[in-house]
Coordinates of C-alpha atoms in Angstrom, one line a residue:
M133 CA -48.0 8.8 9.8
K134 CA -45.2 11.4 9.5
R135 CA -43.1 9.8 12.3
L136 CA -43.7 6.3 10.9
T137 CA -42.5 7.5 7.5
S138 CA -39.4 9.1 9.1
F139 CA -38.6 5.9 10.9
A140 CA -39.1 3.8 7.8
I141 CA -36.7 6.0 5.8
T142 CA -34.2 5.7 8.6
I143 CA -34.4 1.9 8.8
A144 CA -34.2 1.6 5.0
C145 CA -30.9 3.6 5.1
L146 CA -29.5 1.3 7.7
I147 CA -30.5 -1.9 5.8
S148 CA -29.2 -0.6 2.5
V149 CA -25.6 -0.4 3.6
P150 CA -25.0 -4.1 4.4
A151 CA -27.2 -5.1 1.5
S152 CA -25.2 -3.2 -1.1
A153 CA -22.0 -4.6 0.4
Q154 CA -23.2 -8.1 0.0
K155 CA -23.8 -7.7 -3.7
S156 CA -20.0 -7.7 -4.2
S157 CA -19.5 -11.0 -2.4
T158 CA -21.2 -14.3 -1.8
A159 CA -24.7 -13.8 -0.3
D160 CA -25.1 -14.8 3.3
P161 CA -28.8 -15.4 3.9
A162 CA -28.4 -15.9 7.7
R163 CA -26.5 -12.7 8.2
T164 CA -28.9 -10.8 6.0
E165 CA -31.8 -12.1 8.0
S166 CA -29.9 -11.1 11.3
V167 CA -29.4 -7.6 10.1
I168 CA -33.0 -7.2 9.1
Q169 CA -34.2 -8.5 12.4
Q170 CA -31.9 -6.2 14.3
A171 CA -33.1 -3.2 12.3
M172 CA -36.8 -4.1 12.9
R173 CA -36.2 -4.5 16.6
S174 CA -34.6 -1.0 16.6
Y175 CA -37.6 0.3 14.6
Q176 CA -40.1 -1.2 17.1
Q177 CA -38.2 0.3 20.0
G178 CA -38.4 3.6 18.3
L179 CA -42.2 3.2 18.0
D180 CA -42.5 2.2 21.6
G181 CA -40.5 5.3 22.6
I182 CA -42.8 7.6 20.7
R183 CA -45.9 6.0 22.1
D184 CA -44.7 6.2 25.7
T185 CA -45.2 9.8 26.7
G186 CA -43.5 9.2 30.0
A187 CA -40.2 8.0 28.5
Q188 CA -36.9 9.9 28.7
P189 CA -37.0 12.7 26.1
G190 CA -36.1 11.4 22.7
T191 CA -35.3 7.9 23.9
T192 CA -36.6 4.4 23.0
S193 CA -37.9 1.8 25.4
G194 CA -34.6 -0.2 25.3
D195 CA -32.0 -0.5 28.0
L196 CA -30.8 3.0 29.0
R197 CA -27.1 3.7 28.7
E198 CA -25.6 7.0 29.8
I199 CA -22.7 8.1 27.6
R200 CA -20.1 10.8 27.9
L201 CA -18.5 12.5 24.9
E202 CA -15.1 10.9 25.5
D203 CA -16.8 7.5 25.9
A204 CA -18.2 7.9 22.5
V205 CA -14.8 8.9 21.1
G206 CA -13.2 5.8 22.7
L207 CA -15.9 3.5 21.4
A208 CA -15.4 4.9 17.9
L209 CA -11.6 4.3 18.1
E210 CA -12.3 0.7 19.2
K211 CA -15.3 -0.3 17.1
N212 CA -15.8 2.0 14.1
L213 CA -15.6 0.0 11.0
D214 CA -14.3 2.8 8.8
I215 CA -11.4 3.3 11.3
Q216 CA -10.6 -0.4 11.3
V217 CA -10.4 -0.4 7.5
A218 CA -8.2 2.6 7.5
K219 CA -5.8 1.0 10.0
L220 CA -5.3 -1.9 7.7
E221 CA -4.2 0.2 4.7
P222 CA -0.6 0.7 6.0
Q223 CA -0.3 -3.0 6.5
S224 CA -1.4 -3.5 2.9
V225 CA 1.3 -1.2 1.7
D226 CA 3.9 -3.1 3.9
F227 CA 3.0 -6.3 2.1
L228 CA 3.3 -4.5 -1.3
V229 CA 6.8 -3.2 -0.4
A230 CA 7.7 -6.6 0.9
G231 CA 6.8 -8.2 -2.4
F232 CA 9.2 -5.8 -4.2
R233 CA 11.9 -6.5 -1.7
N234 CA 11.5 -10.2 -2.3
T235 CA 12.9 -9.7 -5.8
Y236 CA 16.3 -9.3 -4.1
R237 CA 16.1 -12.7 -2.4
P238 CA 18.1 -15.6 -3.8
S239 CA 16.3 -17.9 -6.1
F240 CA 17.2 -21.6 -6.2
S241 CA 16.5 -23.8 -9.3
S242 CA 17.0 -27.5 -10.0
T243 CA 16.5 -29.9 -12.9
L244 CA 16.4 -33.7 -12.6
G245 CA 15.8 -35.7 -15.7
L246 CA 16.2 -38.9 -17.6
R247 CA 16.8 -39.2 -21.4
D248 CA 17.2 -42.2 -23.6
Q249 CA 18.1 -41.9 -27.3
Y250 CA 18.9 -44.3 -30.2
Q251 CA 21.0 -42.7 -33.0
L252 CA 20.4 -43.4 -36.7
P253 CA 23.5 -45.0 -38.5
T254 CA 24.3 -42.0 -40.5
S255 CA 28.0 -42.4 -40.5
S256 CA 30.6 -45.1 -40.0
L257 CA 31.9 -43.0 -37.1
N258 CA 28.7 -43.4 -35.2
G259 CA 30.2 -46.1 -33.1
G260 CA 27.6 -48.7 -34.1
T261 CA 24.6 -49.4 -36.2
K262 CA 22.2 -48.6 -33.4
V263 CA 23.9 -46.6 -30.7
N264 CA 22.0 -46.0 -27.5
N265 CA 22.7 -43.1 -25.2
G266 CA 21.1 -43.0 -21.8
T267 CA 21.5 -39.7 -19.9
R268 CA 20.7 -38.7 -16.3
T269 CA 20.7 -35.0 -15.5
Y270 CA 21.2 -33.3 -12.1
N271 CA 21.4 -29.6 -12.5
F272 CA 21.2 -26.9 -9.8
G273 CA 21.3 -23.1 -10.0
L274 CA 21.3 -20.1 -7.7
S275 CA 20.5 -16.5 -8.9
Q276 CA 20.0 -13.2 -7.1
N277 CA 19.4 -9.6 -8.0
V278 CA 21.7 -7.1 -6.1
S279 CA 19.8 -4.2 -4.5
K280 CA 22.8 -1.9 -4.8
Y281 CA 23.8 -0.7 -8.3
G282 CA 21.3 -3.0 -10.0
G283 CA 23.6 -6.0 -10.7
A284 CA 22.6 -9.7 -10.8
F285 CA 24.6 -12.9 -10.4
T286 CA 24.0 -16.5 -11.3
V287 CA 25.7 -19.7 -10.3
N288 CA 24.8 -22.9 -12.3
W289 CA 26.1 -26.4 -11.5
T290 CA 25.3 -29.0 -14.1
N291 CA 25.9 -32.7 -13.8
N292 CA 25.1 -35.6 -16.1
R293 CA 25.8 -39.3 -16.3
V294 CA 25.8 -40.9 -19.8
E295 CA 25.8 -44.6 -20.5
T296 CA 26.3 -45.5 -24.2
S297 CA 26.8 -48.4 -26.6
N298 CA 29.1 -46.2 -28.8
T299 CA 32.3 -48.2 -29.5
F300 CA 34.3 -45.1 -29.7
S301 CA 33.4 -43.8 -26.3
N302 CA 36.4 -43.2 -23.9
F303 CA 34.3 -43.3 -20.8
N304 CA 31.3 -45.6 -20.2
P305 CA 29.5 -44.6 -18.1
S306 CA 30.8 -41.1 -18.2
F307 CA 30.2 -38.3 -15.6
Q308 CA 30.5 -34.7 -16.6
T309 CA 30.1 -31.7 -14.3
N310 CA 30.3 -27.9 -14.9
L311 CA 30.3 -25.0 -12.5
V312 CA 29.7 -21.6 -14.0
G313 CA 29.4 -18.2 -12.2
A314 CA 28.2 -15.1 -14.0
Y315 CA 27.6 -11.5 -13.0
T316 CA 25.9 -8.7 -15.0
Q317 CA 26.4 -5.1 -14.0
P318 CA 24.6 -2.1 -15.6
L319 CA 27.0 0.8 -15.9
M320 CA 24.5 3.5 -17.1
R321 CA 20.8 2.7 -17.4
G322 CA 19.7 0.9 -14.3
F323 CA 22.9 1.7 -12.3
R324 CA 21.4 4.3 -9.8
I325 CA 17.8 3.3 -10.1
D326 CA 15.7 0.7 -11.8
N327 CA 12.0 -0.3 -11.9
T328 CA 12.2 -2.3 -8.7
R329 CA 14.0 0.3 -6.7
Q330 CA 11.6 2.9 -8.0
Q331 CA 8.7 0.8 -6.6
L332 CA 10.5 0.4 -3.3
T333 CA 10.2 4.2 -2.8
I334 CA 6.4 3.8 -2.3
N335 CA 5.9 5.9 0.7
R336 CA 4.2 4.1 3.6
D337 CA 3.7 7.5 5.2
I338 CA 1.1 8.3 2.6
S339 CA -1.1 5.4 3.7
E340 CA -0.5 6.4 7.3
E341 CA -1.6 10.0 6.6
S342 CA -4.7 8.6 4.9
A343 CA -5.5 6.5 7.9
R344 CA -4.9 9.5 10.2
A345 CA -7.2 11.6 8.2
T346 CA -10.0 9.0 8.4
V347 CA -9.5 8.7 12.2
T348 CA -9.6 12.5 12.6
Q349 CA -12.6 13.0 10.4
T350 CA -14.5 10.1 12.0
L351 CA -13.9 11.4 15.5
A352 CA -15.0 14.9 14.5
N353 CA -18.2 13.3 13.1
V354 CA -18.7 11.4 16.4
R355 CA -18.4 14.6 18.4
N356 CA -20.8 16.4 16.1
A357 CA -23.2 13.5 16.2
Y358 CA -23.0 13.6 20.0
W359 CA -23.9 17.3 20.1
D360 CA -26.7 16.7 17.6
L361 CA -28.1 14.1 19.9
V362 CA -27.8 16.4 22.9
F363 CA -29.7 19.1 21.0
S364 CA -32.4 16.7 19.7
Q365 CA -33.2 15.3 23.1
S366 CA -33.2 18.7 24.6
A367 CA -35.5 19.9 21.9
V368 CA -37.9 17.1 22.8
E369 CA -37.9 18.4 26.4
V370 CA -38.6 21.9 25.1
A371 CA -41.4 20.6 23.0
R372 CA -42.8 18.7 26.0
R373 CA -42.7 21.8 28.2
A374 CA -44.4 23.8 25.5
L375 CA -47.2 21.2 25.3
E376 CA -47.6 21.3 29.1
L377 CA -48.0 25.1 28.9
A378 CA -50.6 24.7 26.1
D379 CA -52.5 22.0 28.1
K380 CA -52.5 24.2 31.2
L381 CA -53.9 27.1 29.2
V382 CA -56.7 24.8 27.9
E383 CA -57.5 23.8 31.5
D384 CA -57.5 27.4 32.7
N385 CA -59.8 28.4 29.9
Q386 CA -62.2 25.6 30.6
A387 CA -62.3 26.7 34.2
R388 CA -63.1 30.3 33.1
V389 CA -65.8 29.0 30.8
E390 CA -67.4 27.1 33.6
V391 CA -67.5 30.2 35.9
G392 CA -68.7 32.3 33.0
T393 CA -65.7 34.7 32.7
L394 CA -64.8 33.4 29.2
A395 CA -66.8 32.7 26.1
P396 CA -66.9 29.0 25.1
L397 CA -65.5 29.9 21.6
D398 CA -62.4 31.3 23.1
I399 CA -61.2 27.9 24.3
V400 CA -60.9 26.6 20.6
Q401 CA -57.7 28.6 20.0
A402 CA -56.0 27.1 23.0
Q403 CA -57.1 23.6 22.0
A404 CA -55.8 24.1 18.4
E405 CA -52.5 25.3 19.8
A406 CA -52.2 22.3 22.0
A407 CA -52.9 19.9 19.1
T408 CA -50.2 21.7 17.1
R409 CA -47.7 21.3 19.9
R410 CA -48.4 17.6 20.1
Q411 CA -47.4 17.3 16.5
N412 CA -44.2 19.3 17.2
L413 CA -43.4 16.9 20.1
A414 CA -43.9 13.9 17.8
A415 CA -41.6 15.4 15.2
A416 CA -39.0 16.2 17.8
E417 CA -39.1 12.7 19.2
A418 CA -38.6 11.3 15.6
T419 CA -35.7 13.6 15.1
A420 CA -34.1 12.5 18.4
Q421 CA -34.4 8.9 17.3
T422 CA -32.7 9.7 14.0
A423 CA -29.9 11.5 15.9
E424 CA -29.4 8.5 18.2
L425 CA -29.1 6.1 15.3
A426 CA -26.7 8.5 13.6
L427 CA -24.4 8.4 16.7
K428 CA -24.7 4.6 17.0
R429 CA -23.6 4.3 13.4
F430 CA -20.2 5.6 14.5
I431 CA -19.7 3.7 17.8
V432 CA -21.0 0.1 17.2
S433 CA -19.3 -2.7 15.4
G434 CA -22.4 -4.0 13.8
T435 CA -26.1 -4.7 14.3
D436 CA -25.2 -7.5 16.7
D437 CA -23.4 -5.1 19.0
P438 CA -25.3 -4.9 22.3
M439 CA -25.2 -1.1 22.2
W440 CA -27.2 -1.1 19.0
R441 CA -30.3 -2.2 21.1
Q442 CA -29.6 0.2 24.0
T443 CA -31.0 3.7 24.4
L444 CA -28.3 6.4 24.6
R445 CA -28.6 9.3 27.0
P446 CA -25.8 11.9 26.7
V447 CA -24.3 13.1 30.0
D448 CA -22.2 16.0 28.8
L449 CA -24.2 19.1 28.1
P450 CA -22.9 21.9 25.8
S451 CA -21.1 24.6 27.6
V452 CA -19.5 27.9 26.4
E453 CA -15.8 27.3 26.4
P454 CA -13.4 30.1 25.7
P455 CA -12.9 30.6 22.0
P456 CA -9.5 30.0 20.4
T457 CA -7.2 33.1 20.4
D458 CA -4.0 31.9 18.8
V459 CA -5.4 31.7 15.2
E460 CA -1.9 32.3 13.7
G461 CA -0.5 29.3 15.7
A462 CA -3.4 27.2 14.5
V463 CA -2.7 28.1 10.8
R464 CA 1.0 27.3 11.3
K465 CA 0.1 23.9 12.9
A466 CA -2.2 23.1 10.0
L467 CA 0.4 24.0 7.4
L468 CA 2.9 21.9 9.1
D469 CA 1.2 18.5 9.7
R470 CA -2.3 18.5 8.3
T471 CA -2.9 15.2 6.6
D472 CA -3.7 16.5 3.1
I473 CA -0.6 18.8 2.9
A474 CA 1.6 16.1 4.3
T475 CA 0.3 13.7 1.6
A476 CA 0.9 16.4 -1.0
R477 CA 4.5 16.7 0.1
K478 CA 5.0 13.0 0.1
N479 CA 3.5 12.9 -3.4
L480 CA 6.0 15.6 -4.4
D481 CA 8.8 13.3 -3.2
S482 CA 7.4 10.5 -5.3
N483 CA 7.4 12.9 -8.3
D484 CA 11.1 13.5 -7.7
V485 CA 11.8 9.7 -7.7
N486 CA 9.9 9.4 -11.0
I487 CA 12.0 12.2 -12.5
E488 CA 15.2 10.5 -11.5
Y489 CA 14.0 7.1 -12.8
F490 CA 12.9 8.3 -16.2
K491 CA 16.1 10.4 -16.5
N492 CA 18.1 7.2 -15.8
Q493 CA 16.0 5.2 -18.3
A494 CA 16.8 7.7 -21.0
L495 CA 20.5 6.8 -20.8
P496 CA 22.1 4.1 -23.1
A497 CA 22.0 0.6 -21.8
L498 CA 25.7 -0.2 -21.1
D499 CA 26.1 -3.6 -19.4
L500 CA 29.2 -5.4 -18.2
N501 CA 29.0 -9.2 -18.4
A502 CA 31.6 -11.5 -16.8
S503 CA 31.6 -15.2 -16.2
Y504 CA 34.0 -17.9 -15.2
G505 CA 33.5 -21.7 -15.3
A506 CA 35.3 -24.9 -14.7
Q507 CA 34.5 -28.5 -15.9
G508 CA 35.4 -32.0 -15.1
L509 CA 35.0 -35.5 -16.7
G510 CA 35.2 -38.8 -15.0
G511 CA 33.8 -42.4 -15.1
T512 CA 35.0 -45.8 -16.2
A513 CA 37.9 -45.2 -18.7
I514 CA 38.2 -47.5 -21.7
V515 CA 41.6 -47.7 -23.4
R516 CA 41.7 -48.9 -27.0
T517 CA 44.6 -49.9 -29.2
G518 CA 44.9 -50.5 -32.9
P519 CA 44.1 -48.6 -36.0
L520 CA 40.9 -46.5 -36.3
G521 CA 38.0 -48.7 -37.2
N522 CA 39.7 -51.9 -35.9
Q523 CA 40.4 -50.9 -32.3
V524 CA 40.3 -53.3 -29.4
V525 CA 39.8 -52.6 -25.7
S526 CA 43.2 -53.1 -24.1
Q527 CA 42.4 -51.8 -20.6
V528 CA 39.4 -50.7 -18.5
I529 CA 40.2 -48.3 -15.6
P530 CA 37.4 -48.1 -13.0
G531 CA 36.3 -44.6 -12.1
G532 CA 33.2 -42.6 -11.2
Y533 CA 31.6 -39.2 -10.4
F534 CA 34.3 -38.2 -7.9
D535 CA 36.9 -38.3 -10.6
A536 CA 34.8 -35.6 -12.4
L537 CA 34.6 -33.5 -9.2
S538 CA 38.4 -33.8 -8.8
A539 CA 39.0 -32.6 -12.3
L540 CA 36.5 -29.7 -11.7
S541 CA 38.3 -28.6 -8.5
Q542 CA 41.7 -28.6 -10.3
R543 CA 40.2 -26.1 -12.9
A544 CA 42.2 -27.8 -15.6
Y545 CA 39.6 -26.9 -18.2
P546 CA 38.4 -23.3 -17.4
T547 CA 36.2 -21.1 -19.5
W548 CA 35.9 -17.3 -18.9
N549 CA 34.0 -14.6 -20.7
F550 CA 34.2 -10.8 -20.4
N551 CA 32.1 -8.4 -22.6
V552 CA 30.4 -5.1 -22.7
T553 CA 27.1 -4.6 -24.5
M554 CA 25.5 -1.3 -25.4
T555 CA 22.0 -0.5 -26.6
Y556 CA 20.7 2.9 -27.5
P557 CA 17.6 3.9 -29.5
I558 CA 18.2 6.1 -32.5
G559 CA 16.1 9.3 -32.7
G560 CA 14.9 9.4 -29.1
S561 CA 13.2 7.1 -26.7
Q562 CA 10.0 6.7 -24.8
A563 CA 11.8 7.3 -21.5
E564 CA 12.8 10.8 -22.7
A565 CA 9.2 11.7 -23.2
Q566 CA 8.2 10.2 -19.9
H567 CA 11.0 12.2 -18.2
A568 CA 9.7 15.5 -19.7
R569 CA 6.2 14.6 -18.6
A570 CA 7.3 13.8 -15.1
K571 CA 9.0 17.2 -14.8
I572 CA 5.7 18.9 -15.9
Q573 CA 3.8 16.8 -13.4
R574 CA 6.2 17.9 -10.6
S575 CA 5.5 21.6 -11.6
Q576 CA 1.8 20.9 -11.4
A577 CA 2.2 19.2 -8.0
M578 CA 4.2 22.1 -6.7
T579 CA 1.5 24.6 -7.8
R580 CA -1.2 22.4 -6.3
L581 CA 0.8 22.4 -3.0
R582 CA 0.9 26.2 -2.9
A583 CA -2.8 26.4 -3.7
L584 CA -3.5 23.8 -0.9
E585 CA -1.5 25.9 1.5
I586 CA -3.7 28.9 0.8
Q587 CA -6.8 26.8 1.0
I588 CA -5.8 25.4 4.4
A589 CA -4.9 28.8 5.8
A590 CA -8.3 30.2 4.7
E591 CA -10.2 27.1 6.1
V592 CA -8.6 27.4 9.5
A593 CA -9.2 31.2 9.6
N594 CA -12.8 30.7 8.5
A595 CA -13.3 28.0 11.2
A596 CA -11.9 30.4 13.8
L597 CA -14.3 33.2 12.6
T598 CA -17.2 30.7 12.8
V599 CA -16.4 30.0 16.4
Q600 CA -16.4 33.7 17.2
S601 CA -19.6 34.2 15.3
N602 CA -21.4 31.3 17.0
L603 CA -20.2 32.6 20.4
K604 CA -22.0 35.8 19.7
R605 CA -25.1 33.9 18.6
V606 CA -25.1 32.0 21.9
E607 CA -24.9 35.2 23.9
A608 CA -27.7 36.8 21.9
A609 CA -29.9 33.6 22.0
T610 CA -29.5 33.3 25.8
A611 CA -30.6 36.9 26.3
A612 CA -33.5 36.4 23.9
R613 CA -34.6 33.3 25.8
E614 CA -34.5 35.1 29.1
L615 CA -36.5 38.0 27.7
A616 CA -39.1 35.6 26.2
Q617 CA -39.5 33.9 29.6
K618 CA -40.1 37.3 31.2
R619 CA -42.6 38.2 28.5
L620 CA -44.5 35.0 29.0
E621 CA -44.7 35.5 32.7
A622 CA -46.0 39.0 32.2
E623 CA -48.6 37.9 29.6
Q624 CA -49.7 35.1 31.9
S625 CA -50.1 37.5 34.8
K626 CA -52.1 39.9 32.7
F627 CA -54.3 37.1 31.4
D628 CA -55.0 35.9 35.0
V629 CA -56.4 39.3 35.8
G630 CA -58.3 39.7 32.5
M631 CA -55.9 42.2 30.9
S632 CA -54.8 40.0 28.1
T633 CA -56.2 37.4 25.7
N634 CA -55.5 33.8 24.6
F635 CA -53.8 35.1 21.5
F636 CA -51.1 37.0 23.3
V637 CA -50.5 34.2 25.8
V638 CA -50.2 31.6 23.0
Q639 CA -47.9 33.9 21.1
A640 CA -45.7 34.4 24.1
Q641 CA -45.5 30.6 24.6
R642 CA -44.5 30.2 21.0
D643 CA -41.8 32.8 21.3
L644 CA -40.4 31.2 24.4
R645 CA -40.3 27.8 22.7
D646 CA -38.6 29.2 19.6
A647 CA -36.1 31.1 21.8
A648 CA -35.3 28.0 23.8
N649 CA -34.8 25.9 20.6
T650 CA -32.6 28.7 19.2
E651 CA -30.5 28.8 22.3
L652 CA -30.0 25.0 22.2
R653 CA -29.2 25.1 18.5
T654 CA -26.6 27.9 18.9
L655 CA -25.0 26.1 21.8
A656 CA -24.7 22.9 19.7
D657 CA -23.5 24.9 16.7
Y658 CA -20.8 26.5 19.0
R659 CA -19.5 23.2 20.2
K660 CA -19.6 21.8 16.7
S661 CA -17.6 24.8 15.4
L662 CA -15.0 24.1 18.1
V663 CA -14.8 20.6 16.8
N664 CA -14.5 21.8 13.3
F665 CA -11.8 24.2 14.3
E666 CA -9.7 21.4 15.8
R667 CA -10.4 19.2 12.8
A668 CA -9.4 21.9 10.3
Q669 CA -5.9 21.9 11.9
Q670 CA -5.5 18.1 11.4
A671 CA -7.5 16.9 8.4
P672 CA -9.6 18.2 5.5
A673 CA -13.4 18.3 5.7
G674 CA -15.4 15.3 4.6
G675 CA -14.6 11.6 4.7
G676 CA -14.4 9.6 7.9
G677 CA -17.1 7.2 9.0
G678 CA -20.4 7.7 7.3
G679 CA -23.6 8.5 8.9
F680 CA -26.9 10.4 8.5
A681 CA -27.5 13.7 10.2
A682 CA -30.5 14.6 12.3
T683 CA -32.4 17.7 11.5
A684 CA -34.6 19.3 14.1
Q685 CA -38.2 19.7 13.1
Q686 CA -39.7 22.3 15.4

């Protein structure tokens, strides 16, 4: 019941991840059912592995796949979903920056329209009692913001054709065209930096550092999960050997009872110990299953990945590598390019940009505006003679739109404008307060950076001390296991000649099992401390691909 409960909790954790993700999007019943079926198959394989006493230690009945540590790291780089998400973040920032850069691209505009109007006879100069004006409009424009110095220019070309019944009209139809170019240049506020140029300073390196941190943390988690799986499966083998020793002691005691050299009641203690060790074996197998699923969580792309249904058997065994000696160099490396301190420095640069921006926004708005335009008029000219109010058409001169363009090109009717506008709030502005706030935030960021440097130095030094401490633990645990082995051999020899009892033999077996598990645990802890030492030089603790840890139950 205990191992079934453990597996139920494990599978529930696996199912809860995709289920919670689906709540935020449209439900996909087919995919939900697929995930559930894959999880249940994994659950059934786990049960089969526990029931099969002849199976590989800590494995299921699925296809066996041997895996090396570097293979697991490569699979995580290729398939881990958290790493894939992290790799997309810099691209997202690229699109964000591209959106701001697009504000400096030229913008084209056009207006095409028809308009027909009848005028009320409000005056004798209206040109008729019911004057009709039909207008066709063809306007085009081009505008663009200038990335340097914050200026902007516009060019507008307007054209219209008017056909009228006005008896006073000099052209009918008439064509009018205008071409106007304008430029606005800020001289103080917005000259060195404006809102768009501030946004363009978004540092892509920050998103890259975040992605690098996720990759580093995830790979550290993969290595730790690998060593946890090695330990868990080795612990299963230790529990199995302990059970074999207990069963052998039961058999020996039964033989002694049959020949009359041992009382029947003395066999009960050995049988009870054997039953306890069967429970320990079951717990160790469940823990190994949990550790295997934890590693798979990092190296598969989903429950439809073939590896999800395979049984993993680690090939690399923990060994005692030389501990790091250049701790000072490790601290220097961490202070130079660890992801969190690199991000803090980039954020400090962003604070400097904000200070510059708000300082510029606190200046008066002094803008230079200049424009120049030309216009032309053409069409069918109507020449009238006679006194006003009694004129008659004496001549009609054919013409058209090209007459208006010709007049426009000659710039006979120019229009130019030049002015300077100034705006300044009286009694202070919001930008001044934001500038002061940005300076305080920079001071805070600088203080946090110094605190982070101290934290990083302490973390790397502590990681190095942990490596040294775990190395001593490995040496002590190895010696203890060797002594426990010798003690068991001695007790067994004494028991064989009747100089010891079941109690001391059982106690020696327990001591050997505990010593073997301690040695395995210290070896795994030593390798994990080496992983943590390397990780501490590259990224902070925590984060990375999620998973669930396996805890040995011995």
